[in-house]
PDB file of C-alpha atoms in Angstrom:
ATOM      1  CA  UNK A   1      -8.725   4.652  22.287  1.00 61.00           C
ATOM      2  CA  UNK A   2      -8.485   4.373  18.282  1.00 71.00           C
ATOM      3  CA  UNK A   3      -8.136   7.733  16.589  1.00 89.00           C
ATOM      4  CA  UNK A   4     -10.148   8.788  13.513  1.00 94.00           C
ATOM      5  CA  UNK A   5      -8.240   6.953  11.046  1.00 96.00           C
ATOM      6  CA  UNK A   6      -8.280   3.571  13.240  1.00 94.00           C
ATOM      7  CA  UNK A   7     -11.737   3.699  13.864  1.00 95.00           C
ATOM      8  CA  UNK A   8     -12.430   4.610  10.095  1.00 96.00           C
ATOM      9  CA  UNK A   9     -10.330   1.201   9.319  1.00 97.00           C
ATOM     10  CA  UNK A  10     -12.240  -0.369  12.240  1.00 95.00           C
ATOM     11  CA  UNK A  11     -15.451   0.627  10.376  1.00 96.00           C
ATOM     12  CA  UNK A  12     -14.355  -1.062   7.206  1.00 96.00           C
ATOM     13  CA  UNK A  13     -13.582  -4.325   9.164  1.00 96.00           C
ATOM     14  CA  UNK A  14      -9.551  -3.688   8.912  1.00 97.00           C
ATOM     15  CA  UNK A  15      -7.086  -3.955  11.666  1.00 93.00           C
ATOM     16  CA  UNK A  16      -3.668  -2.851  11.017  1.00 95.00           C
ATOM     17  CA  UNK A  17      -1.323  -5.557  11.390  1.00 95.00           C
ATOM     18  CA  UNK A  18       2.242  -5.084  13.026  1.00 94.00           C
ATOM     19  CA  UNK A  19       4.384  -3.436  10.429  1.00 95.00           C
ATOM     20  CA  UNK A  20       6.024  -6.095   8.396  1.00 90.00           C
ATOM     21  CA  UNK A  21       9.717  -6.571   9.067  1.00 91.00           C
ATOM     22  CA  UNK A  22      11.769  -5.862   5.998  1.00 92.00           C
ATOM     23  CA  UNK A  23      12.936  -9.377   3.751  1.00 85.00           C
ATOM     24  CA  UNK A  24      16.442  -7.686   2.981  1.00 92.00           C
ATOM     25  CA  UNK A  25      19.317  -5.109   3.674  1.00 96.00           C
ATOM     26  CA  UNK A  26      17.289  -2.082   3.794  1.00 97.00           C
ATOM     27  CA  UNK A  27      14.792  -0.179   6.262  1.00 98.00           C
ATOM     28  CA  UNK A  28      10.592  -0.495   6.070  1.00 98.00           C
ATOM     29  CA  UNK A  29      10.900   3.308   5.950  1.00 98.00           C
ATOM     30  CA  UNK A  30      12.835   6.825   6.248  1.00 98.00           C
ATOM     31  CA  UNK A  31      11.283  10.054   7.903  1.00 98.00           C
ATOM     32  CA  UNK A  32      12.680  13.265   6.377  1.00 98.00           C
ATOM     33  CA  UNK A  33      11.198  16.288   7.816  1.00 98.00           C
ATOM     34  CA  UNK A  34       7.630  15.648   7.375  1.00 98.00           C
ATOM     35  CA  UNK A  35       7.496  13.201   4.647  1.00 98.00           C
ATOM     36  CA  UNK A  36       7.919   9.169   5.578  1.00 98.00           C
ATOM     37  CA  UNK A  37       9.165   7.343   2.678  1.00 98.00           C
ATOM     38  CA  UNK A  38       7.906   3.510   3.046  1.00 98.00           C
ATOM     39  CA  UNK A  39       9.707   0.855   1.194  1.00 98.00           C
ATOM     40  CA  UNK A  40       7.692  -1.288  -1.102  1.00 98.00           C
ATOM     41  CA  UNK A  41       4.959  -3.502   0.497  1.00 98.00           C
ATOM     42  CA  UNK A  42       4.696  -6.910  -1.229  1.00 98.00           C
ATOM     43  CA  UNK A  43       1.115  -8.337  -1.664  1.00 98.00           C
ATOM     44  CA  UNK A  44       0.326 -10.851   1.529  1.00 97.00           C
ATOM     45  CA  UNK A  45      -2.610 -12.317   2.813  1.00 93.00           C
ATOM     46  CA  UNK A  46      -3.552 -14.314   5.981  1.00 91.00           C
ATOM     47  CA  UNK A  47      -2.718 -17.181   3.932  1.00 94.00           C
ATOM     48  CA  UNK A  48       0.945 -15.643   2.917  1.00 96.00           C
ATOM     49  CA  UNK A  49       2.161 -14.406   0.079  1.00 98.00           C
ATOM     50  CA  UNK A  50      -0.495 -13.401  -3.006  1.00 98.00           C
ATOM     51  CA  UNK A  51       1.345 -14.531  -6.005  1.00 98.00           C
ATOM     52  CA  UNK A  52       0.290 -14.864  -9.675  1.00 98.00           C
ATOM     53  CA  UNK A  53       1.254 -12.784 -13.258  1.00 98.00           C
ATOM     54  CA  UNK A  54      -1.545 -10.818 -14.111  1.00 98.00           C
ATOM     55  CA  UNK A  55      -2.779 -11.464 -17.538  1.00 98.00           C
ATOM     56  CA  UNK A  56      -1.623 -15.181 -17.182  1.00 98.00           C
ATOM     57  CA  UNK A  57      -2.914 -16.626 -13.524  1.00 98.00           C
ATOM     58  CA  UNK A  58      -4.899 -13.580 -12.185  1.00 98.00           C
ATOM     59  CA  UNK A  59      -7.473 -11.371 -13.323  1.00 98.00           C
ATOM     60  CA  UNK A  60      -7.608  -7.569 -12.815  1.00 98.00           C
ATOM     61  CA  UNK A  61      -9.947  -7.955  -9.979  1.00 98.00           C
ATOM     62  CA  UNK A  62      -7.922 -10.391  -8.146  1.00 98.00           C
ATOM     63  CA  UNK A  63      -4.927  -7.995  -8.802  1.00 98.00           C
ATOM     64  CA  UNK A  64      -6.651  -5.265  -7.062  1.00 98.00           C
ATOM     65  CA  UNK A  65      -7.670  -7.274  -3.972  1.00 98.00           C
ATOM     66  CA  UNK A  66      -3.791  -7.787  -4.018  1.00 98.00           C
ATOM     67  CA  UNK A  67      -3.060  -4.177  -4.095  1.00 98.00           C
ATOM     68  CA  UNK A  68      -5.380  -3.686  -1.477  1.00 98.00           C
ATOM     69  CA  UNK A  69      -3.078  -5.926   1.035  1.00 98.00           C
ATOM     70  CA  UNK A  70      -0.095  -3.785   0.143  1.00 98.00           C
ATOM     71  CA  UNK A  71      -2.015  -0.492   1.257  1.00 98.00           C
ATOM     72  CA  UNK A  72      -2.672  -1.857   4.211  1.00 98.00           C
ATOM     73  CA  UNK A  73       0.737  -2.982   5.000  1.00 98.00           C
ATOM     74  CA  UNK A  74       1.846   0.551   3.866  1.00 98.00           C
ATOM     75  CA  UNK A  75      -0.926   2.242   6.542  1.00 98.00           C
ATOM     76  CA  UNK A  76       0.871  -0.243   8.944  1.00 98.00           C
ATOM     77  CA  UNK A  77       4.362   1.143   8.420  1.00 98.00           C
ATOM     78  CA  UNK A  78       3.117   4.623   8.806  1.00 98.00           C
ATOM     79  CA  UNK A  79       1.797   4.078  11.695  1.00 98.00           C
ATOM     80  CA  UNK A  80       4.931   2.404  13.219  1.00 98.00           C
ATOM     81  CA  UNK A  81       7.120   5.496  11.710  1.00 98.00           C
ATOM     82  CA  UNK A  82       4.508   7.554  13.784  1.00 98.00           C
ATOM     83  CA  UNK A  83       4.902   5.744  16.903  1.00 97.00           C
ATOM     84  CA  UNK A  84       1.486   4.018  17.055  1.00 97.00           C
ATOM     85  CA  UNK A  85      -0.431   7.072  16.262  1.00 97.00           C
ATOM     86  CA  UNK A  86      -1.798   6.919  12.782  1.00 97.00           C
ATOM     87  CA  UNK A  87      -3.277  10.401  13.203  1.00 97.00           C
ATOM     88  CA  UNK A  88      -0.056  12.163  12.816  1.00 98.00           C
ATOM     89  CA  UNK A  89      -0.706  11.424   8.906  1.00 98.00           C
ATOM     90  CA  UNK A  90      -1.789  14.458   7.550  1.00 98.00           C
ATOM     91  CA  UNK A  91      -1.810  12.777   3.588  1.00 98.00           C
ATOM     92  CA  UNK A  92      -0.927  10.009   0.903  1.00 98.00           C
ATOM     93  CA  UNK A  93       1.370  11.889  -1.468  1.00 98.00           C
ATOM     94  CA  UNK A  94       2.188   9.334  -3.678  1.00 98.00           C
ATOM     95  CA  UNK A  95       1.916   5.531  -4.345  1.00 98.00           C
ATOM     96  CA  UNK A  96       4.409   3.646  -6.883  1.00 98.00           C
ATOM     97  CA  UNK A  97       2.721   0.612  -7.998  1.00 98.00           C
ATOM     98  CA  UNK A  98       4.679  -2.453  -9.574  1.00 98.00           C
ATOM     99  CA  UNK A  99       2.650  -5.309 -11.238  1.00 98.00           C
ATOM    100  CA  UNK A 100       3.709  -8.412 -12.070  1.00 98.00           C
ATOM    101  CA  UNK A 101       1.960  -8.764 -15.546  1.00 98.00           C
ATOM    102  CA  UNK A 102       2.531 -10.353 -18.943  1.00 98.00           C
ATOM    103  CA  UNK A 103       3.953  -8.287 -21.568  1.00 97.00           C
ATOM    104  CA  UNK A 104       0.340  -7.747 -23.221  1.00 97.00           C
ATOM    105  CA  UNK A 105      -1.459  -6.798 -20.058  1.00 98.00           C
ATOM    106  CA  UNK A 106      -2.428  -3.207 -19.830  1.00 97.00           C
ATOM    107  CA  UNK A 107      -4.757  -2.864 -16.965  1.00 98.00           C
ATOM    108  CA  UNK A 108      -2.036  -1.950 -14.486  1.00 98.00           C
ATOM    109  CA  UNK A 109      -3.969   1.049 -13.170  1.00 98.00           C
ATOM    110  CA  UNK A 110      -6.920  -1.004 -12.662  1.00 98.00           C
ATOM    111  CA  UNK A 111      -5.145  -3.476 -10.288  1.00 98.00           C
ATOM    112  CA  UNK A 112      -3.191  -0.225  -8.458  1.00 98.00           C
ATOM    113  CA  UNK A 113      -6.759   0.895  -8.043  1.00 98.00           C
ATOM    114  CA  UNK A 114      -7.407  -1.530  -5.373  1.00 98.00           C
ATOM    115  CA  UNK A 115      -4.994   0.423  -3.282  1.00 98.00           C
ATOM    116  CA  UNK A 116      -5.973   3.599  -4.542  1.00 98.00           C
ATOM    117  CA  UNK A 117      -9.386   3.221  -3.441  1.00 98.00           C
ATOM    118  CA  UNK A 118      -8.847   1.601  -0.316  1.00 98.00           C
ATOM    119  CA  UNK A 119      -6.686   4.935   0.553  1.00 98.00           C
ATOM    120  CA  UNK A 120      -9.617   7.257   0.073  1.00 98.00           C
ATOM    121  CA  UNK A 121     -12.266   4.756   1.385  1.00 98.00           C
ATOM    122  CA  UNK A 122     -10.134   4.562   4.212  1.00 97.00           C
ATOM    123  CA  UNK A 123      -8.883   8.241   4.901  1.00 98.00           C
ATOM    124  CA  UNK A 124     -11.178  10.266   3.199  1.00 97.00           C
ATOM    125  CA  UNK A 125      -9.641  13.646   1.392  1.00 97.00           C
ATOM    126  CA  UNK A 126      -5.809  12.698   2.935  1.00 98.00           C
ATOM    127  CA  UNK A 127      -6.061   9.485   0.857  1.00 98.00           C
ATOM    128  CA  UNK A 128      -6.186  11.229  -2.438  1.00 98.00           C
ATOM    129  CA  UNK A 129      -2.587  10.923  -3.697  1.00 98.00           C
ATOM    130  CA  UNK A 130      -0.357  10.861  -7.057  1.00 98.00           C
ATOM    131  CA  UNK A 131       0.499   7.988  -8.604  1.00 98.00           C
ATOM    132  CA  UNK A 132       2.429   5.473 -11.078  1.00 98.00           C
ATOM    133  CA  UNK A 133       1.141   1.938 -12.307  1.00 98.00           C
ATOM    134  CA  UNK A 134       3.753  -0.100 -14.091  1.00 98.00           C
ATOM    135  CA  UNK A 135       4.237  -3.486 -15.205  1.00 98.00           C
ATOM    136  CA  UNK A 136       7.195  -5.743 -14.132  1.00 98.00           C
ATOM    137  CA  UNK A 137       8.195  -8.587 -15.444  1.00 97.00           C
ATOM    138  CA  UNK A 138       8.554 -10.556 -12.209  1.00 97.00           C
ATOM    139  CA  UNK A 139       8.464  -9.499  -8.320  1.00 98.00           C
ATOM    140  CA  UNK A 140      10.022 -10.741  -5.282  1.00 96.00           C
ATOM    141  CA  UNK A 141       9.005 -14.376  -3.967  1.00 97.00           C
ATOM    142  CA  UNK A 142       6.438 -14.243  -7.407  1.00 98.00           C
ATOM    143  CA  UNK A 143       3.991 -11.825  -5.763  1.00 98.00           C
ATOM    144  CA  UNK A 144       1.524 -10.216  -7.778  1.00 98.00           C
ATOM    145  CA  UNK A 145       2.058  -6.484  -6.738  1.00 98.00           C
ATOM    146  CA  UNK A 146       4.105  -4.478  -4.933  1.00 98.00           C
ATOM    147  CA  UNK A 147       3.648  -0.971  -3.959  1.00 98.00           C
ATOM    148  CA  UNK A 148       5.746   1.721  -2.147  1.00 98.00           C
ATOM    149  CA  UNK A 149       4.316   5.315  -0.959  1.00 98.00           C
ATOM    150  CA  UNK A 150       5.142   8.497   0.070  1.00 99.00           C
ATOM    151  CA  UNK A 151       3.230  10.186   3.124  1.00 98.00           C
ATOM    152  CA  UNK A 152       2.985  13.768   4.351  1.00 98.00           C
ATOM    153  CA  UNK A 153       3.093  13.334   8.689  1.00 98.00           C
ATOM    154  CA  UNK A 154       2.812  15.998  11.279  1.00 97.00           C
TER     155      UNK A 154
END
């Protein structure tokens, strides 16, 4: 039987995928006490990587949709870290978003809002978090967005 968070996700039409495997020599998450540090999750949809450069080939709205996929992958990692029980999540502590963007693009916060808004929509008050949204000259595989997160669990 799904817990409260997964029921809320289902109401939004979201079923968490299996947690993505790391693409290099690192682990997808580290647990220290009641804190889970999740490695950067890249924008990836049903058709593969979501690539592009904000301010050149993608709009802020398209970037926000890409950031939402990162948030879904972050929650999949948290679920894996919690032994499959997402209800062990207490709160999202912080997200750091990296946006593949041109030097003159200044809407990184609007892009990362795609992840932030999703966390609050899916998790309610537990989804409210601190955040950074920064520009990157490029990201792995040419993806549009990468987001890492810090989560408190019980």
